[in-house]
XYZ file of C-alpha atoms in Angstrom:
651
model
C -112.671 -76.121 58.162
C -109.370 -75.320 59.845
C -106.172 -74.885 57.916
C -102.816 -75.998 59.186
C -99.432 -75.224 57.569
C -97.219 -78.219 57.164
C -93.526 -78.169 56.282
C -91.441 -81.142 55.251
C -94.254 -83.554 54.709
C -93.185 -86.892 53.252
C -95.875 -86.541 50.583
C -94.698 -83.083 49.522
C -91.082 -84.135 49.564
C -91.968 -86.987 47.241
C -93.854 -84.587 44.959
C -90.848 -82.303 44.707
C -88.408 -85.112 44.110
C -90.541 -86.696 41.412
C -91.615 -83.608 39.533
C -89.269 -80.847 40.567
C -92.317 -78.603 40.802
C -94.095 -77.203 43.796
C -97.508 -75.573 43.408
C -98.127 -72.157 44.959
C -100.524 -73.651 47.512
C -101.006 -77.423 47.721
C -103.758 -78.828 49.968
C -105.069 -82.274 50.771
C -107.767 -83.676 53.100
C -106.870 -84.876 56.588
C -108.782 -87.601 58.528
C -109.590 -85.040 61.199
C -111.279 -82.714 58.803
C -108.395 -80.258 58.659
C -106.676 -79.097 55.476
C -102.917 -79.012 55.377
C -101.288 -76.330 53.214
C -97.755 -76.283 51.904
C -96.254 -72.885 51.237
C -93.568 -71.825 48.826
C -90.443 -70.184 50.183
C -89.792 -66.478 49.969
C -86.583 -65.086 48.490
C -84.611 -61.961 49.302
C -81.589 -60.957 47.252
C -79.413 -58.437 49.118
C -76.906 -56.836 46.812
C -73.985 -54.653 47.822
C -72.686 -52.792 44.801
C -69.129 -53.066 43.550
C -67.972 -55.578 46.121
C -65.287 -58.210 45.711
C -65.068 -61.185 48.036
C -61.458 -60.405 48.925
C -62.505 -57.401 50.991
C -64.494 -59.477 53.512
C -62.728 -61.063 56.436
C -65.175 -63.917 55.967
C -63.215 -64.807 52.788
C -59.814 -64.438 54.434
C -60.179 -66.664 57.530
C -56.625 -68.016 57.337
C -54.915 -64.733 56.444
C -52.268 -64.111 59.150
C -52.622 -60.320 58.963
C -56.403 -60.583 59.233
C -57.030 -58.553 56.104
C -60.646 -57.716 55.336
C -63.563 -56.088 57.004
C -65.651 -57.951 59.536
C -69.314 -57.996 58.585
C -70.965 -59.671 61.561
C -74.477 -59.702 60.118
C -73.296 -61.382 56.943
C -71.416 -63.858 59.137
C -74.656 -64.572 61.008
C -76.314 -65.466 57.713
C -73.457 -67.844 57.015
C -73.888 -69.448 60.401
C -77.264 -70.682 59.170
C -76.219 -71.626 55.713
C -73.587 -71.623 52.971
C -70.494 -69.652 52.000
C -69.642 -69.944 48.339
C -65.920 -69.531 47.905
C -66.044 -69.372 44.108
C -68.959 -67.161 43.048
C -68.478 -65.035 39.964
C -70.237 -62.253 38.135
C -70.083 -62.951 34.399
C -69.370 -59.305 33.720
C -67.395 -56.810 35.858
C -69.774 -53.847 35.591
C -73.267 -52.994 36.860
C -75.826 -53.070 34.046
C -74.248 -56.016 32.238
C -73.894 -58.007 35.413
C -77.414 -57.267 36.527
C -78.841 -58.122 33.119
C -77.114 -61.505 33.366
C -78.683 -62.002 36.806
C -82.104 -61.026 35.553
C -82.101 -63.168 32.416
C -79.912 -66.090 33.335
C -78.358 -65.693 29.939
C -74.963 -64.624 28.658
C -75.020 -60.998 27.503
C -73.100 -61.489 24.252
C -75.632 -64.166 23.201
C -78.744 -62.054 23.755
C -77.317 -58.634 22.790
C -77.071 -57.117 26.275
C -73.271 -56.989 26.686
C -72.717 -53.240 26.392
C -72.732 -51.251 29.648
C -75.179 -48.392 29.311
C -76.557 -49.488 25.940
C -77.167 -46.848 23.329
C -80.475 -48.613 22.673
C -81.993 -51.254 24.972
C -82.056 -54.716 23.471
C -85.387 -56.365 22.726
C -85.589 -59.771 24.251
C -87.293 -62.693 22.506
C -90.668 -63.681 23.857
C -89.206 -66.702 25.577
C -86.476 -64.719 27.373
C -88.046 -63.210 30.492
C -86.482 -61.621 33.527
C -86.543 -63.529 36.800
C -88.895 -60.924 38.300
C -91.398 -61.539 35.504
C -91.145 -65.320 35.793
C -91.677 -65.169 39.544
C -94.608 -62.779 39.232
C -96.305 -64.964 36.586
C -95.989 -67.870 38.999
C -97.878 -66.024 41.740
C -95.036 -64.362 43.618
C -95.140 -60.782 44.797
C -92.045 -59.104 43.373
C -90.435 -55.964 44.742
C -87.228 -54.135 43.984
C -85.511 -51.488 46.089
C -84.548 -49.948 43.897
C -81.983 -50.430 41.156
C -82.951 -52.121 37.909
C -80.169 -51.094 35.547
C -81.010 -53.592 32.846
C -79.767 -53.464 29.253
C -83.042 -54.646 27.743
C -86.644 -53.620 27.289
C -88.945 -55.935 29.205
C -91.710 -57.296 27.039
C -94.685 -57.511 29.334
C -98.087 -55.800 29.614
C -97.630 -55.342 33.330
C -94.619 -54.148 35.253
C -92.148 -56.873 36.071
C -91.952 -55.702 39.656
C -95.130 -55.249 41.639
C -93.230 -52.410 43.314
C -89.914 -50.921 42.246
C -89.014 -47.837 44.248
C -86.880 -46.580 47.069
C -89.539 -47.704 49.499
C -90.305 -51.065 47.942
C -90.608 -54.090 50.177
C -92.674 -57.238 50.481
C -95.358 -55.455 52.534
C -97.654 -54.950 49.556
C -98.305 -58.631 48.982
C -101.557 -60.398 49.630
C -102.082 -62.559 52.678
C -99.944 -65.733 52.488
C -98.556 -64.706 49.078
C -94.901 -65.669 48.666
C -92.494 -62.917 47.664
C -89.265 -62.253 45.845
C -87.543 -59.067 46.977
C -84.353 -57.616 45.588
C -82.552 -55.033 47.737
C -79.580 -53.008 46.545
C -77.445 -50.685 48.663
C -74.998 -48.271 47.020
C -72.780 -47.566 50.025
C -69.910 -49.498 48.461
C -70.526 -48.183 44.961
C -67.742 -46.591 42.937
C -69.067 -43.069 43.368
C -68.376 -43.187 47.121
C -64.651 -43.104 46.310
C -64.987 -39.980 44.127
C -63.938 -37.875 47.107
C -61.974 -34.605 47.024
C -58.281 -35.046 47.649
C -58.638 -32.880 50.758
C -60.412 -35.751 52.469
C -57.069 -37.487 52.754
C -56.222 -35.351 55.771
C -59.676 -34.544 57.168
C -61.568 -37.824 57.145
C -61.204 -40.279 60.010
C -61.222 -44.028 59.279
C -62.193 -47.035 61.317
C -59.708 -49.139 59.417
C -55.984 -48.529 59.340
C -54.043 -49.861 56.358
C -50.322 -49.847 57.164
C -49.194 -50.785 53.668
C -50.452 -52.100 50.350
C -48.571 -55.402 50.399
C -51.832 -57.299 50.077
C -52.345 -55.646 46.660
C -48.989 -55.618 44.883
C -50.408 -54.117 41.702
C -50.966 -50.809 43.557
C -48.353 -48.218 44.576
C -48.002 -47.960 48.311
C -49.029 -44.362 48.836
C -51.014 -42.552 51.471
C -53.804 -41.959 48.967
C -54.119 -45.666 48.025
C -54.110 -46.678 51.705
C -56.752 -44.069 52.503
C -58.908 -45.139 49.543
C -58.869 -48.722 50.718
C -59.644 -47.678 54.296
C -62.616 -45.634 53.155
C -63.863 -48.498 50.997
C -63.707 -50.931 53.912
C -65.599 -48.444 56.100
C -68.439 -48.511 53.589
C -68.822 -52.285 54.024
C -69.729 -51.689 57.642
C -72.626 -49.454 56.546
C -73.886 -52.219 54.278
C -73.617 -54.778 57.025
C -75.649 -52.634 59.459
C -78.415 -52.204 56.867
C -78.408 -55.933 56.199
C -78.801 -56.629 59.912
C -81.854 -54.358 60.060
C -83.501 -56.104 57.136
C -82.910 -59.534 58.641
C -84.382 -58.296 61.918
C -87.446 -57.053 60.040
C -87.958 -60.513 58.566
C -87.561 -62.082 61.997
C -89.970 -59.608 63.641
C -92.592 -60.363 60.988
C -92.198 -64.097 61.465
C -90.814 -64.566 57.954
C -87.185 -65.383 58.544
C -87.493 -69.177 58.587
C -89.640 -69.076 55.459
C -87.123 -66.998 53.453
C -83.965 -67.845 51.549
C -81.593 -64.856 51.927
C -78.879 -64.410 49.321
C -76.207 -61.837 50.062
C -73.794 -61.037 47.224
C -71.942 -58.305 45.324
C -73.099 -57.339 41.842
C -69.487 -57.666 40.586
C -65.993 -57.014 41.855
C -64.731 -54.057 43.876
C -63.886 -50.489 42.911
C -60.284 -50.181 43.861
C -58.456 -49.367 40.616
C -58.250 -52.116 37.968
C -61.146 -53.999 39.535
C -64.571 -52.887 38.341
C -64.647 -53.011 34.550
C -61.830 -55.592 34.177
C -61.778 -59.344 33.821
C -59.401 -59.932 36.689
C -60.568 -61.914 39.676
C -60.878 -58.690 41.664
C -63.468 -57.552 39.093
C -65.437 -60.837 38.956
C -65.099 -62.739 42.243
C -68.023 -61.792 44.481
C -69.061 -62.754 47.989
C -72.067 -65.074 48.130
C -73.686 -66.181 51.341
C -77.037 -67.998 51.385
C -79.022 -68.416 54.573
C -81.193 -71.536 54.520
C -84.587 -71.136 56.260
C -85.510 -73.901 58.726
C -88.905 -74.521 57.170
C -87.470 -75.141 53.733
C -84.236 -77.009 54.315
C -85.916 -80.068 52.876
C -85.792 -78.435 49.427
C -82.009 -79.019 49.434
C -80.066 -82.168 48.944
C -79.543 -84.247 52.048
C -75.929 -83.228 52.654
C -76.898 -79.542 52.371
C -79.991 -79.495 54.607
C -78.204 -78.968 57.903
C -75.447 -76.786 56.581
C -74.022 -74.183 58.943
C -71.007 -72.107 57.980
C -70.470 -74.612 55.194
C -67.861 -73.546 52.665
C -68.367 -74.719 49.082
C -65.675 -74.506 46.405
C -67.790 -75.374 43.378
C -68.085 -72.511 40.858
C -71.303 -70.481 40.856
C -71.975 -67.880 38.136
C -74.565 -65.150 37.796
C -76.222 -67.155 34.993
C -77.027 -69.733 37.701
C -78.993 -67.488 40.062
C -82.286 -67.372 38.153
C -82.409 -71.195 37.598
C -81.681 -71.650 41.309
C -84.613 -69.715 42.727
C -86.942 -71.090 40.041
C -85.976 -74.566 41.170
C -86.450 -73.807 44.829
C -89.782 -72.151 44.109
C -90.986 -75.104 42.053
C -91.281 -73.080 38.848
C -90.555 -74.617 35.440
C -87.073 -73.685 34.226
C -86.576 -71.504 31.212
C -85.016 -73.126 28.086
C -83.183 -69.836 27.465
C -81.207 -70.027 30.686
C -77.498 -70.600 30.120
C -76.874 -71.609 33.752
C -78.089 -74.278 36.115
C -79.340 -74.326 39.663
C -76.694 -74.526 42.391
C -79.206 -75.386 45.129
C -81.962 -78.005 45.064
C -82.818 -81.574 45.968
C -80.523 -82.997 43.318
C -77.539 -80.637 43.888
C -75.337 -82.271 46.478
C -72.070 -80.890 47.854
C -70.265 -83.553 45.861
C -71.933 -82.646 42.568
C -71.451 -78.956 43.147
C -67.764 -79.480 43.859
C -67.306 -80.709 40.272
C -68.311 -77.366 38.791
C -65.133 -75.491 37.930
C -65.952 -73.383 34.847
C -66.677 -69.694 34.538
C -67.025 -67.512 31.393
C -66.852 -63.718 31.522
C -66.975 -60.818 29.106
C -66.071 -57.133 28.833
C -67.133 -54.875 25.977
C -67.914 -51.191 25.884
C -68.204 -49.759 29.408
C -69.598 -46.233 29.207
C -67.480 -44.517 26.501
C -64.506 -46.909 26.660
C -64.394 -49.553 23.994
C -62.448 -52.817 24.350
C -63.264 -56.458 23.643
C -62.103 -59.138 26.077
C -63.287 -62.601 26.960
C -62.090 -64.905 29.718
C -62.653 -68.350 31.077
C -61.558 -69.879 34.305
C -61.267 -73.644 34.479
C -60.288 -74.778 37.908
C -57.271 -72.771 39.053
C -56.292 -71.612 35.557
C -57.542 -68.334 34.128
C -57.319 -67.460 30.399
C -57.912 -63.910 29.204
C -58.221 -63.137 25.514
C -57.706 -59.486 24.432
C -58.943 -58.883 20.884
C -57.540 -55.322 20.711
C -54.349 -55.936 22.667
C -52.734 -52.618 21.741
C -55.370 -50.907 23.920
C -54.045 -50.819 27.513
C -56.446 -51.673 30.344
C -55.858 -48.265 31.778
C -57.045 -46.354 28.741
C -59.102 -43.353 29.789
C -62.648 -43.821 31.057
C -64.089 -40.664 32.517
C -66.024 -42.252 35.381
C -63.095 -44.481 36.435
C -60.746 -41.531 36.642
C -62.994 -39.535 38.919
C -61.278 -41.625 41.604
C -58.195 -39.824 42.890
C -56.248 -43.044 43.328
C -56.680 -43.775 39.582
C -55.306 -40.379 38.695
C -52.361 -40.737 41.082
C -51.560 -44.167 39.712
C -51.490 -42.933 36.111
C -49.419 -39.899 37.055
C -46.818 -42.122 38.692
C -46.733 -44.270 35.537
C -46.196 -41.269 33.308
C -43.282 -40.188 35.565
C -41.804 -43.695 35.246
C -42.009 -44.297 38.968
C -43.654 -47.746 38.937
C -42.207 -51.218 38.873
C -43.312 -53.552 36.019
C -46.104 -55.228 37.997
C -47.707 -51.842 38.685
C -47.103 -50.248 35.249
C -48.554 -53.204 33.249
C -52.066 -51.757 33.616
C -51.047 -48.815 31.396
C -49.197 -50.770 28.762
C -50.378 -52.771 25.747
C -51.797 -56.172 26.635
C -50.811 -59.572 25.344
C -53.449 -61.082 23.034
C -53.755 -63.996 25.399
C -52.818 -64.344 29.058
C -52.762 -67.351 31.346
C -52.680 -67.280 35.123
C -52.548 -69.850 37.886
C -54.969 -68.322 40.383
C -53.974 -70.710 43.168
C -50.399 -69.442 43.233
C -50.971 -66.043 41.673
C -54.332 -64.626 42.892
C -53.422 -61.109 41.755
C -52.774 -62.261 38.188
C -49.268 -60.801 37.977
C -47.385 -63.619 36.279
C -48.516 -64.387 32.748
C -47.760 -68.021 31.888
C -48.898 -67.868 28.255
C -45.324 -68.009 26.904
C -44.109 -70.569 29.403
C -43.506 -73.893 27.605
C -44.425 -75.757 30.780
C -48.013 -74.479 30.443
C -48.364 -74.683 26.690
C -50.808 -77.613 26.792
C -52.980 -75.787 29.330
C -52.975 -72.659 27.140
C -54.039 -74.535 24.034
C -56.759 -76.370 25.915
C -58.248 -73.158 27.350
C -57.930 -71.374 24.037
C -59.979 -74.058 22.366
C -62.477 -74.068 25.177
C -63.017 -70.301 24.807
C -63.423 -70.476 21.040
C -65.997 -73.226 21.463
C -67.888 -71.041 23.987
C -67.893 -67.994 21.682
C -68.931 -69.847 18.570
C -71.647 -71.887 20.219
C -73.607 -68.895 21.595
C -72.677 -67.230 19.141
C -70.955 -64.073 20.459
C -72.592 -61.024 18.860
C -69.753 -58.663 19.804
C -67.702 -59.687 16.817
C -69.892 -57.270 14.919
C -69.395 -53.582 15.792
C -72.039 -52.178 18.106
C -73.160 -49.650 15.447
C -73.980 -52.496 13.074
C -75.783 -54.481 15.743
C -77.945 -51.482 16.598
C -79.235 -51.291 13.062
C -79.727 -54.984 12.460
C -80.530 -57.044 15.571
C -83.096 -54.911 17.352
C -86.101 -57.123 16.814
C -84.586 -60.351 18.121
C -80.866 -60.535 18.971
C -80.959 -64.255 19.650
C -82.478 -65.067 16.247
C -80.077 -62.611 14.597
C -77.153 -64.444 16.211
C -78.330 -67.824 15.013
C -78.905 -66.524 11.494
C -75.319 -65.190 11.401
C -73.659 -67.974 13.404
C -71.393 -69.125 10.562
C -70.215 -65.596 9.778
C -69.521 -64.875 13.463
C -67.481 -68.070 13.612
C -65.448 -66.859 10.652
C -64.827 -63.469 12.306
C -63.624 -65.194 15.453
C -61.187 -67.224 13.341
C -59.898 -64.049 11.694
C -59.409 -62.357 15.097
C -57.446 -65.382 16.191
C -54.865 -64.830 13.476
C -53.322 -62.540 16.104
C -52.160 -65.650 17.884
C -49.937 -66.855 15.049
C -46.718 -65.446 13.671
C -47.176 -62.803 10.983
C -45.361 -64.721 8.227
C -47.767 -67.624 8.686
C -50.935 -65.503 8.265
C -49.672 -62.863 5.811
C -51.275 -64.362 2.729
C -54.557 -64.973 4.487
C -54.670 -61.352 5.653
C -53.946 -60.155 2.133
C -57.014 -62.058 0.882
C -59.193 -60.827 3.752
C -58.460 -57.175 2.986
C -60.071 -57.814 -0.403
C -63.092 -59.613 1.040
C -66.548 -58.546 0.018
C -67.554 -58.710 3.689
C -66.865 -55.394 5.490
C -66.515 -57.195 8.765
C -63.820 -59.508 7.472
C -61.940 -56.403 6.277
C -62.657 -54.728 9.623
C -61.203 -57.653 11.645
C -58.235 -58.122 9.320
C -57.269 -54.497 9.951
C -57.537 -54.973 13.732
C -55.202 -57.977 13.390
C -52.773 -55.797 11.384
C -52.832 -53.227 14.183
C -51.985 -55.909 16.696
C -48.920 -56.883 14.576
C -47.745 -53.243 14.287
C -44.629 -52.735 12.171
C -44.443 -56.438 11.375
C -47.318 -55.715 9.021
C -45.769 -52.727 7.188
C -46.161 -54.575 3.906
C -49.892 -53.863 4.147
C -49.529 -50.069 4.251
C -50.579 -49.663 0.609
C -53.737 -51.851 0.677
C -54.736 -50.332 4.020
C -54.275 -46.841 2.556
C -56.627 -47.783 -0.298
C -59.217 -48.960 2.200
C -58.889 -45.716 4.145
C -59.482 -43.760 0.976
C -62.116 -45.798 -0.809
C -63.896 -48.293 1.451
C -67.609 -47.700 1.566
C -67.849 -48.709 5.249
C -67.042 -45.934 7.711
C -65.889 -48.296 10.508
C -63.541 -50.131 8.128
C -62.000 -46.792 7.188
C -61.635 -46.045 10.887
C -59.723 -49.267 11.501
C -57.579 -48.622 8.419
C -56.700 -45.237 9.925
C -55.865 -46.926 13.245
C -53.427 -49.321 11.616
C -51.801 -46.641 9.482
C -51.404 -44.425 12.525
C -49.781 -47.204 14.523
C -47.171 -47.772 11.837
C -46.598 -44.001 11.450
C -47.913 -43.655 7.919
C -50.563 -41.001 8.650
C -51.046 -38.095 11.017
C -53.850 -39.367 13.288
C -55.047 -35.894 14.077
C -55.466 -34.827 10.434
C -56.943 -38.134 9.228
C -59.296 -38.808 12.123
C -60.176 -35.134 12.349
C -61.607 -35.235 8.814
C -63.569 -38.389 9.636
C -65.306 -37.026 12.721
C -67.822 -35.117 10.621
C -68.516 -38.189 8.452
C -69.628 -40.493 11.234
C -73.051 -41.919 10.330
C -74.181 -42.118 13.999
C -73.240 -41.168 17.511
C -72.117 -44.718 18.294
C -69.896 -44.850 15.214
C -68.390 -41.499 16.231
C -67.727 -42.871 19.710
C -65.779 -45.800 18.258
C -63.699 -43.363 16.232
C -63.038 -41.211 19.306
C -61.762 -44.295 21.086
C -59.227 -44.749 18.326
C -58.298 -41.075 18.749
C -57.956 -41.649 22.473
C -55.496 -44.460 21.831
C -53.310 -42.133 19.777
C -53.689 -39.380 22.356
C -52.324 -41.640 25.096
C -49.766 -43.632 23.147
C -48.288 -40.784 21.098
C -49.408 -37.571 22.779
C -51.529 -36.507 19.824
C -53.811 -33.596 20.710
C -56.981 -32.938 18.714
C -57.852 -29.197 18.437
C -61.372 -28.341 19.489
C -62.055 -27.013 16.017
C -62.064 -30.579 14.761
C -65.237 -31.416 16.639
C -67.781 -30.837 13.931
C -70.680 -28.433 14.002
C -72.615 -31.608 13.136
C -72.771 -32.281 16.916
C -75.858 -30.072 16.910
C -77.652 -32.425 14.544
C -76.358 -35.664 15.964
C -78.948 -35.731 18.726
C -81.715 -35.303 16.165
C -80.487 -38.189 14.016
C -79.385 -40.432 16.842
C -81.290 -43.442 18.157
C -81.288 -41.495 21.376
C -79.563 -42.314 24.635
C -79.165 -39.639 27.279
C -75.613 -40.597 28.234
C -74.202 -40.245 24.731
C -73.704 -36.532 25.021
C -71.816 -37.078 28.267
C -69.606 -39.717 26.678
C -68.778 -37.685 23.589
C -68.072 -34.586 25.635
C -65.815 -36.496 28.023
C -63.894 -38.097 25.223
C -63.539 -34.838 23.342
C -62.398 -32.880 26.372
C -59.777 -35.534 27.154
C -58.199 -35.825 23.702
C -58.121 -32.041 23.146
C -55.941 -31.356 26.218
C -52.494 -32.447 27.323
C -52.268 -35.526 29.532
């Protein structure tokens, strides 16, 4: 009996529309004795690392100075599909962003929010990576070659059929559909860790005459050269992408394959990667629609060519999208929803205008920020606002432009818009992205925008409490208590997390209004209520001097090491203690590596804000036993060493 492949059959379309499911291979009898077979589409995700949409000319079509690099092969994809103008990573750094992509779930809800986790999170049985879900449904899955997930995958077989530097779809069985993820590092942060001598010896294809397009940066030869070199790297990515698309075409697979091209988060010019600004979250996303599977889309999407869509798309939406297109049952643990499918029209997509993002510990640098964007308004909440964005992070400052920028700040040679990165943050910031895409003008204190501020504040609190957000516990505590099932742990502690969020939000009121409440919280039986009350005191600074005595008692007597650390932080900020002497004694008492790292971040704050230098003799001999007692992550030694080297030398 002959077999004939049929695409777009009325019967199959009806099946999809009615059930939302498409079997791997569906056959039915024909009157002529033939059997018609309907195939599932293939999927290729092409990821360029550390790549913000603003660097592509495709995303600056109306810019009079033509800023952005031309990527003709990406533009060819767009010619056969869709350009998403508002696509966002939910986190601005690699492992956290990729984990969100893989799971379709918010990192702070499932315990995967820390970049380079000290210990990989264990996912619940019903939270599976997209590679595993696709493989279980019969797809051949391949990854070339970066995983970089923050969780341990619970499966008896490998999630990828092939994950290697040579992986492709070639290992699949005949007629087996495939899901391939391809990552290229040519735009990655490390490519800008060049020696300063390159400034005069390296030739560029792009010539940046000034830095007017990026007013947060100083206009120096080094910054211009850094941007030139970064744009050059995009051309390398584009050439590789063109070769992959040609391979699909040569093998007769192109019109059976959805191709997604996107960045894994924002770019790597300073103050981008690792930060909740648009330049750290807004990614390019182009989807090429294959001719044979256009019918899987809504009617007004099926013939799209160079179609620009403004509806918001987030990384949590990617996994639900390809499951829907592949006809695979959606996961109840997905926090997102499909942005392509038979029931997702242009009109319905245009109504989506919400994005939630998060930043926690990135490598050795601790901070806690959350942000939402609703339409054109962006709200950023900083829970440790006394920590400047530009606080030292060893990997960031391998970039010469970062070092130059900070040096200019320390010499007082920057205007306010360029020095803000190195100063204390406001607890909450509000920006109108439409008129202020570089997020320079904070509207939080503008009475004209007060209603908008209150609305977005409430929206964020609802988001955090509903998950709930696990990061309101210190990472050291989470490591010891949530390892078996972070999601269940979060639900069991939902009420307490909600209370901690409310305590953190006392920062947003005047001190005289919350003084009595803070006094009671410092006496709480919950260490984490005391912990957060002390952080709030630190954010008030000298306004909270009346709490010097109770904070001193906590520093001396509290049975929780991290509470004592936060007490020392507050007392150092108000000038009551010598941070070197007090923290120096505490280094040897740290119960774990990760607790020591949190303390070293506090020491880093004092090193940068007050010039405190910590003699090398303060680093305890205990370092030799830390690795034996630690939970064990290979990067910890690097982080502790980098922090220690930094705080023991002059800036």
